[in-house]
């Protein structure tokens, strides 16, 4: 996964799924989690299933699932062709062991969003099932009650990147939400880089 430089999150809605094939990104993450309201989770899953059934992906393709619906989503997505999963609030390699029948040999991007995930980062990146880790700053800062800025998050991000590098796994920062302010976006990208 080291050649993947840009991961584009795409909400699993009709509007965004239709636009996703023309996007210029190294990989796409179809999102069933944070970008979808709780009442719309089932509809989003059905839309994504219909989309994946057409097998029209032109770039590496991942699906971010919901932890409280993981059994439903993993089982229903099992038959479709895509590269892997992004697993939110990842804290233990036991997740892959418990869901191996659905995950099979797909890539796993472990989303580090909790203090426990950060504490167990070495166990996570040392697992052969994990191909990459990503930092979820919004959830992490809410959980530990801190500001979401480069200074307060430098320890968490440095720890994650150091352990990922030691085990030769890719590490991704949190996405920038400053997509309308290109200067702010560029500054965030430079800090992440």
PDB file of C-alpha atoms in Angstrom:
ATOM      1  CA  UNK A   1       0.000   0.000   0.000  1.00  0.00           C
ATOM      2  CA  UNK A   2       3.006   2.325   0.066  1.00  0.00           C
ATOM      3  CA  UNK A   3       2.201   3.627  -3.433  1.00  0.00           C
ATOM      4  CA  UNK A   4      -1.189   4.927  -2.255  1.00  0.00           C
ATOM      5  CA  UNK A   5      -0.831   8.618  -1.464  1.00  0.00           C
ATOM      6  CA  UNK A   6      -4.432   9.794  -1.587  1.00  0.00           C
ATOM      7  CA  UNK A   7      -7.401   8.074   0.023  1.00  0.00           C
ATOM      8  CA  UNK A   8     -10.738   9.617  -0.889  1.00  0.00           C
ATOM      9  CA  UNK A   9     -13.686   9.005   1.440  1.00  0.00           C
ATOM     10  CA  UNK A  10     -16.954   8.621  -0.467  1.00  0.00           C
ATOM     11  CA  UNK A  11     -20.262   8.434   1.416  1.00  0.00           C
ATOM     12  CA  UNK A  12     -22.318   5.429   0.315  1.00  0.00           C
ATOM     13  CA  UNK A  13     -25.147   7.557  -1.037  1.00  0.00           C
ATOM     14  CA  UNK A  14     -26.581   7.528  -4.538  1.00  0.00           C
ATOM     15  CA  UNK A  15     -25.193  10.978  -5.342  1.00  0.00           C
ATOM     16  CA  UNK A  16     -21.612  10.293  -4.230  1.00  0.00           C
ATOM     17  CA  UNK A  17     -21.385   6.713  -5.470  1.00  0.00           C
ATOM     18  CA  UNK A  18     -22.340   7.903  -8.961  1.00  0.00           C
ATOM     19  CA  UNK A  19     -19.553  10.500  -8.918  1.00  0.00           C
ATOM     20  CA  UNK A  20     -16.863   8.273  -7.439  1.00  0.00           C
ATOM     21  CA  UNK A  21     -15.641   6.575 -10.613  1.00  0.00           C
ATOM     22  CA  UNK A  22     -14.418   9.837 -12.065  1.00  0.00           C
ATOM     23  CA  UNK A  23     -12.432  10.849  -8.980  1.00  0.00           C
ATOM     24  CA  UNK A  24      -8.697  11.287  -9.250  1.00  0.00           C
ATOM     25  CA  UNK A  25      -7.410   9.432  -6.184  1.00  0.00           C
ATOM     26  CA  UNK A  26      -5.123   6.473  -5.644  1.00  0.00           C
ATOM     27  CA  UNK A  27      -7.809   4.713  -3.618  1.00  0.00           C
ATOM     28  CA  UNK A  28     -11.431   5.187  -2.634  1.00  0.00           C
ATOM     29  CA  UNK A  29     -12.955   4.354   0.738  1.00  0.00           C
ATOM     30  CA  UNK A  30     -16.698   3.865   0.473  1.00  0.00           C
ATOM     31  CA  UNK A  31     -18.020   4.994   3.818  1.00  0.00           C
ATOM     32  CA  UNK A  32     -20.857   3.313   5.673  1.00  0.00           C
ATOM     33  CA  UNK A  33     -19.891   4.872   9.000  1.00  0.00           C
ATOM     34  CA  UNK A  34     -19.609   8.553   9.963  1.00  0.00           C
ATOM     35  CA  UNK A  35     -20.905  10.086   6.730  1.00  0.00           C
ATOM     36  CA  UNK A  36     -24.173   8.126   6.955  1.00  0.00           C
ATOM     37  CA  UNK A  37     -26.923   8.994   9.448  1.00  0.00           C
ATOM     38  CA  UNK A  38     -27.940   6.122  11.724  1.00  0.00           C
ATOM     39  CA  UNK A  39     -31.408   5.868  10.137  1.00  0.00           C
ATOM     40  CA  UNK A  40     -29.849   5.498   6.679  1.00  0.00           C
ATOM     41  CA  UNK A  41     -27.269   2.758   7.396  1.00  0.00           C
ATOM     42  CA  UNK A  42     -29.299  -0.058   5.833  1.00  0.00           C
ATOM     43  CA  UNK A  43     -30.127   1.976   2.730  1.00  0.00           C
ATOM     44  CA  UNK A  44     -26.451   2.918   2.322  1.00  0.00           C
ATOM     45  CA  UNK A  45     -25.415  -0.725   2.549  1.00  0.00           C
ATOM     46  CA  UNK A  46     -27.957  -1.673  -0.135  1.00  0.00           C
ATOM     47  CA  UNK A  47     -26.746   1.138  -2.403  1.00  0.00           C
ATOM     48  CA  UNK A  48     -23.147   0.064  -1.946  1.00  0.00           C
ATOM     49  CA  UNK A  49     -24.017  -3.563  -2.687  1.00  0.00           C
ATOM     50  CA  UNK A  50     -25.713  -2.521  -5.939  1.00  0.00           C
ATOM     51  CA  UNK A  51     -22.726  -0.364  -6.836  1.00  0.00           C
ATOM     52  CA  UNK A  52     -20.150  -3.085  -6.089  1.00  0.00           C
ATOM     53  CA  UNK A  53     -22.210  -5.644  -8.041  1.00  0.00           C
ATOM     54  CA  UNK A  54     -21.505  -3.641 -11.195  1.00  0.00           C
ATOM     55  CA  UNK A  55     -17.757  -4.188 -10.571  1.00  0.00           C
ATOM     56  CA  UNK A  56     -16.845  -0.766 -11.948  1.00  0.00           C
ATOM     57  CA  UNK A  57     -14.015   0.168  -9.609  1.00  0.00           C
ATOM     58  CA  UNK A  58     -11.038   1.667 -11.422  1.00  0.00           C
ATOM     59  CA  UNK A  59      -8.851   2.293  -8.378  1.00  0.00           C
ATOM     60  CA  UNK A  60      -8.078   0.425  -5.169  1.00  0.00           C
ATOM     61  CA  UNK A  61     -11.332   0.132  -3.257  1.00  0.00           C
ATOM     62  CA  UNK A  62     -11.995  -0.107   0.478  1.00  0.00           C
ATOM     63  CA  UNK A  63     -15.133  -0.052   2.617  1.00  0.00           C
ATOM     64  CA  UNK A  64     -15.307   1.583   6.044  1.00  0.00           C
ATOM     65  CA  UNK A  65     -17.790  -0.420   8.085  1.00  0.00           C
ATOM     66  CA  UNK A  66     -19.678   0.306  11.311  1.00  0.00           C
ATOM     67  CA  UNK A  67     -18.469  -1.512  14.413  1.00  0.00           C
ATOM     68  CA  UNK A  68     -21.997  -1.905  15.806  1.00  0.00           C
ATOM     69  CA  UNK A  69     -23.133  -3.480  12.491  1.00  0.00           C
ATOM     70  CA  UNK A  70     -19.948  -5.328  11.589  1.00  0.00           C
ATOM     71  CA  UNK A  71     -21.527  -8.802  11.404  1.00  0.00           C
ATOM     72  CA  UNK A  72     -24.273  -7.649   9.042  1.00  0.00           C
ATOM     73  CA  UNK A  73     -22.007  -5.571   6.821  1.00  0.00           C
ATOM     74  CA  UNK A  74     -19.127  -8.047   6.584  1.00  0.00           C
ATOM     75  CA  UNK A  75     -21.490 -10.908   5.756  1.00  0.00           C
ATOM     76  CA  UNK A  76     -23.336  -8.997   3.061  1.00  0.00           C
ATOM     77  CA  UNK A  77     -20.223  -7.493   1.455  1.00  0.00           C
ATOM     78  CA  UNK A  78     -18.362 -10.810   1.395  1.00  0.00           C
ATOM     79  CA  UNK A  79     -19.368 -11.765  -2.158  1.00  0.00           C
ATOM     80  CA  UNK A  80     -18.259  -8.534  -3.836  1.00  0.00           C
ATOM     81  CA  UNK A  81     -14.905  -7.720  -5.351  1.00  0.00           C
ATOM     82  CA  UNK A  82     -12.932  -4.948  -3.616  1.00  0.00           C
ATOM     83  CA  UNK A  83      -9.525  -4.618  -1.997  1.00  0.00           C
ATOM     84  CA  UNK A  84     -10.194  -4.294   1.703  1.00  0.00           C
ATOM     85  CA  UNK A  85     -11.811  -2.810   4.756  1.00  0.00           C
ATOM     86  CA  UNK A  86     -11.162   0.182   6.949  1.00  0.00           C
ATOM     87  CA  UNK A  87     -12.057  -0.862  10.477  1.00  0.00           C
ATOM     88  CA  UNK A  88     -12.958   2.018  12.846  1.00  0.00           C
ATOM     89  CA  UNK A  89     -11.946   2.137  16.512  1.00  0.00           C
ATOM     90  CA  UNK A  90      -9.502  -0.700  15.997  1.00  0.00           C
ATOM     91  CA  UNK A  91      -7.985  -1.912  19.253  1.00  0.00           C
ATOM     92  CA  UNK A  92      -7.069  -5.577  18.806  1.00  0.00           C
ATOM     93  CA  UNK A  93      -5.960  -8.109  16.196  1.00  0.00           C
ATOM     94  CA  UNK A  94      -8.704 -10.322  17.608  1.00  0.00           C
ATOM     95  CA  UNK A  95     -11.126  -8.494  15.306  1.00  0.00           C
ATOM     96  CA  UNK A  96      -9.565 -10.078  12.228  1.00  0.00           C
ATOM     97  CA  UNK A  97      -9.429 -13.508  13.870  1.00  0.00           C
ATOM     98  CA  UNK A  98     -13.119 -13.310  14.794  1.00  0.00           C
ATOM     99  CA  UNK A  99     -14.112 -12.238  11.274  1.00  0.00           C
ATOM    100  CA  UNK A 100     -11.624 -14.169   9.131  1.00  0.00           C
ATOM    101  CA  UNK A 101     -14.370 -16.033   7.238  1.00  0.00           C
ATOM    102  CA  UNK A 102     -15.564 -12.714   5.749  1.00  0.00           C
ATOM    103  CA  UNK A 103     -12.324 -10.752   5.609  1.00  0.00           C
ATOM    104  CA  UNK A 104     -10.347 -13.558   3.965  1.00  0.00           C
ATOM    105  CA  UNK A 105      -7.209 -12.080   2.354  1.00  0.00           C
ATOM    106  CA  UNK A 106      -8.469  -8.539   1.928  1.00  0.00           C
ATOM    107  CA  UNK A 107      -6.365  -5.617   3.095  1.00  0.00           C
ATOM    108  CA  UNK A 108      -7.187  -4.151   6.493  1.00  0.00           C
ATOM    109  CA  UNK A 109      -6.651  -0.501   7.326  1.00  0.00           C
ATOM    110  CA  UNK A 110      -6.903  -0.195  11.113  1.00  0.00           C
ATOM    111  CA  UNK A 111      -8.376   3.146  12.106  1.00  0.00           C
ATOM    112  CA  UNK A 112      -6.783   4.324  15.358  1.00  0.00           C
ATOM    113  CA  UNK A 113      -9.360   6.499  17.111  1.00  0.00           C
ATOM    114  CA  UNK A 114      -9.156   5.584  20.788  1.00  0.00           C
ATOM    115  CA  UNK A 115      -6.549   5.730  23.562  1.00  0.00           C
ATOM    116  CA  UNK A 116      -6.555   1.904  23.695  1.00  0.00           C
ATOM    117  CA  UNK A 117      -5.848   1.718  19.974  1.00  0.00           C
ATOM    118  CA  UNK A 118      -2.865   4.018  20.430  1.00  0.00           C
ATOM    119  CA  UNK A 119      -1.625   2.097  23.493  1.00  0.00           C
ATOM    120  CA  UNK A 120      -1.820  -1.194  21.543  1.00  0.00           C
ATOM    121  CA  UNK A 121      -0.349   0.190  18.321  1.00  0.00           C
ATOM    122  CA  UNK A 122       2.583  -2.235  18.285  1.00  0.00           C
ATOM    123  CA  UNK A 123       0.288  -5.254  18.599  1.00  0.00           C
ATOM    124  CA  UNK A 124      -1.867  -3.842  15.828  1.00  0.00           C
ATOM    125  CA  UNK A 125       0.864  -3.085  13.274  1.00  0.00           C
ATOM    126  CA  UNK A 126       2.766  -6.301  14.021  1.00  0.00           C
ATOM    127  CA  UNK A 127      -0.255  -8.334  12.896  1.00  0.00           C
ATOM    128  CA  UNK A 128       0.212  -9.742   9.368  1.00  0.00           C
ATOM    129  CA  UNK A 129      -3.487  -9.037   8.711  1.00  0.00           C
ATOM    130  CA  UNK A 130      -2.972  -5.269   8.977  1.00  0.00           C
ATOM    131  CA  UNK A 131      -1.717  -3.588   5.835  1.00  0.00           C
ATOM    132  CA  UNK A 132      -1.971   0.010   7.074  1.00  0.00           C
ATOM    133  CA  UNK A 133      -3.067   2.206   9.954  1.00  0.00           C
ATOM    134  CA  UNK A 134      -4.897   5.508   9.777  1.00  0.00           C
ATOM    135  CA  UNK A 135      -5.387   8.124  12.464  1.00  0.00           C
ATOM    136  CA  UNK A 136      -8.923   9.296  13.257  1.00  0.00           C
ATOM    137  CA  UNK A 137      -8.258  12.619  14.933  1.00  0.00           C
ATOM    138  CA  UNK A 138     -11.869  13.696  15.437  1.00  0.00           C
ATOM    139  CA  UNK A 139     -12.896  10.642  17.447  1.00  0.00           C
ATOM    140  CA  UNK A 140      -9.540  10.452  19.224  1.00  0.00           C
ATOM    141  CA  UNK A 141      -9.639  14.068  20.428  1.00  0.00           C
ATOM    142  CA  UNK A 142     -13.254  13.697  21.587  1.00  0.00           C
ATOM    143  CA  UNK A 143     -12.370  10.564  23.540  1.00  0.00           C
ATOM    144  CA  UNK A 144      -9.392  12.137  25.324  1.00  0.00           C
ATOM    145  CA  UNK A 145     -10.973  15.611  25.584  1.00  0.00           C
ATOM    146  CA  UNK A 146      -8.272  17.603  23.790  1.00  0.00           C
ATOM    147  CA  UNK A 147      -8.041  20.096  20.938  1.00  0.00           C
ATOM    148  CA  UNK A 148      -7.642  18.798  17.422  1.00  0.00           C
ATOM    149  CA  UNK A 149      -4.476  20.578  16.324  1.00  0.00           C
ATOM    150  CA  UNK A 150      -0.952  19.692  15.244  1.00  0.00           C
ATOM    151  CA  UNK A 151       0.601  20.479  18.628  1.00  0.00           C
ATOM    152  CA  UNK A 152      -1.693  18.422  20.846  1.00  0.00           C
ATOM    153  CA  UNK A 153      -1.767  15.491  18.439  1.00  0.00           C
ATOM    154  CA  UNK A 154       1.948  15.339  17.686  1.00  0.00           C
ATOM    155  CA  UNK A 155       2.632  12.582  20.244  1.00  0.00           C
ATOM    156  CA  UNK A 156      -0.210  10.345  19.064  1.00  0.00           C
ATOM    157  CA  UNK A 157       0.651  10.782  15.398  1.00  0.00           C
ATOM    158  CA  UNK A 158       4.383  10.317  15.961  1.00  0.00           C
ATOM    159  CA  UNK A 159       3.812   7.153  17.984  1.00  0.00           C
ATOM    160  CA  UNK A 160       1.571   5.695  15.305  1.00  0.00           C
ATOM    161  CA  UNK A 161       3.946   6.544  12.447  1.00  0.00           C
ATOM    162  CA  UNK A 162       7.003   5.224  14.334  1.00  0.00           C
ATOM    163  CA  UNK A 163       5.445   1.844  15.035  1.00  0.00           C
ATOM    164  CA  UNK A 164       4.006   1.577  11.523  1.00  0.00           C
ATOM    165  CA  UNK A 165       7.448   2.275  10.039  1.00  0.00           C
ATOM    166  CA  UNK A 166       9.095  -0.277  12.341  1.00  0.00           C
ATOM    167  CA  UNK A 167       6.767  -2.963  10.978  1.00  0.00           C
ATOM    168  CA  UNK A 168       6.809  -1.644   7.402  1.00  0.00           C
ATOM    169  CA  UNK A 169       3.140  -0.719   7.319  1.00  0.00           C
ATOM    170  CA  UNK A 170       1.660   2.351   5.668  1.00  0.00           C
ATOM    171  CA  UNK A 171       0.390   5.127   7.954  1.00  0.00           C
ATOM    172  CA  UNK A 172      -2.231   7.699   7.008  1.00  0.00           C
ATOM    173  CA  UNK A 173      -3.211  10.865   8.789  1.00  0.00           C
ATOM    174  CA  UNK A 174      -6.731  12.038   9.421  1.00  0.00           C
ATOM    175  CA  UNK A 175      -8.444  13.624   6.417  1.00  0.00           C
ATOM    176  CA  UNK A 176      -8.490  17.376   6.135  1.00  0.00           C
ATOM    177  CA  UNK A 177     -11.877  19.022   6.406  1.00  0.00           C
ATOM    178  CA  UNK A 178     -10.585  22.314   4.962  1.00  0.00           C
ATOM    179  CA  UNK A 179     -11.376  21.362   1.383  1.00  0.00           C
ATOM    180  CA  UNK A 180     -12.868  24.799   0.609  1.00  0.00           C
ATOM    181  CA  UNK A 181      -9.866  26.713   1.966  1.00  0.00           C
ATOM    182  CA  UNK A 182      -7.007  25.560  -0.243  1.00  0.00           C
ATOM    183  CA  UNK A 183      -4.316  27.351   1.768  1.00  0.00           C
ATOM    184  CA  UNK A 184      -5.445  25.733   5.021  1.00  0.00           C
ATOM    185  CA  UNK A 185      -5.760  22.412   3.232  1.00  0.00           C
ATOM    186  CA  UNK A 186      -2.219  22.704   1.846  1.00  0.00           C
ATOM    187  CA  UNK A 187      -0.859  23.594   5.300  1.00  0.00           C
ATOM    188  CA  UNK A 188      -2.521  20.529   6.856  1.00  0.00           C
ATOM    189  CA  UNK A 189      -1.191  18.304   4.100  1.00  0.00           C
ATOM    190  CA  UNK A 190       2.347  19.607   4.653  1.00  0.00           C
ATOM    191  CA  UNK A 191       2.146  18.914   8.395  1.00  0.00           C
ATOM    192  CA  UNK A 192       0.845  15.402   7.714  1.00  0.00           C
ATOM    193  CA  UNK A 193       3.535  14.744   5.155  1.00  0.00           C
TER     194      UNK A 193
END
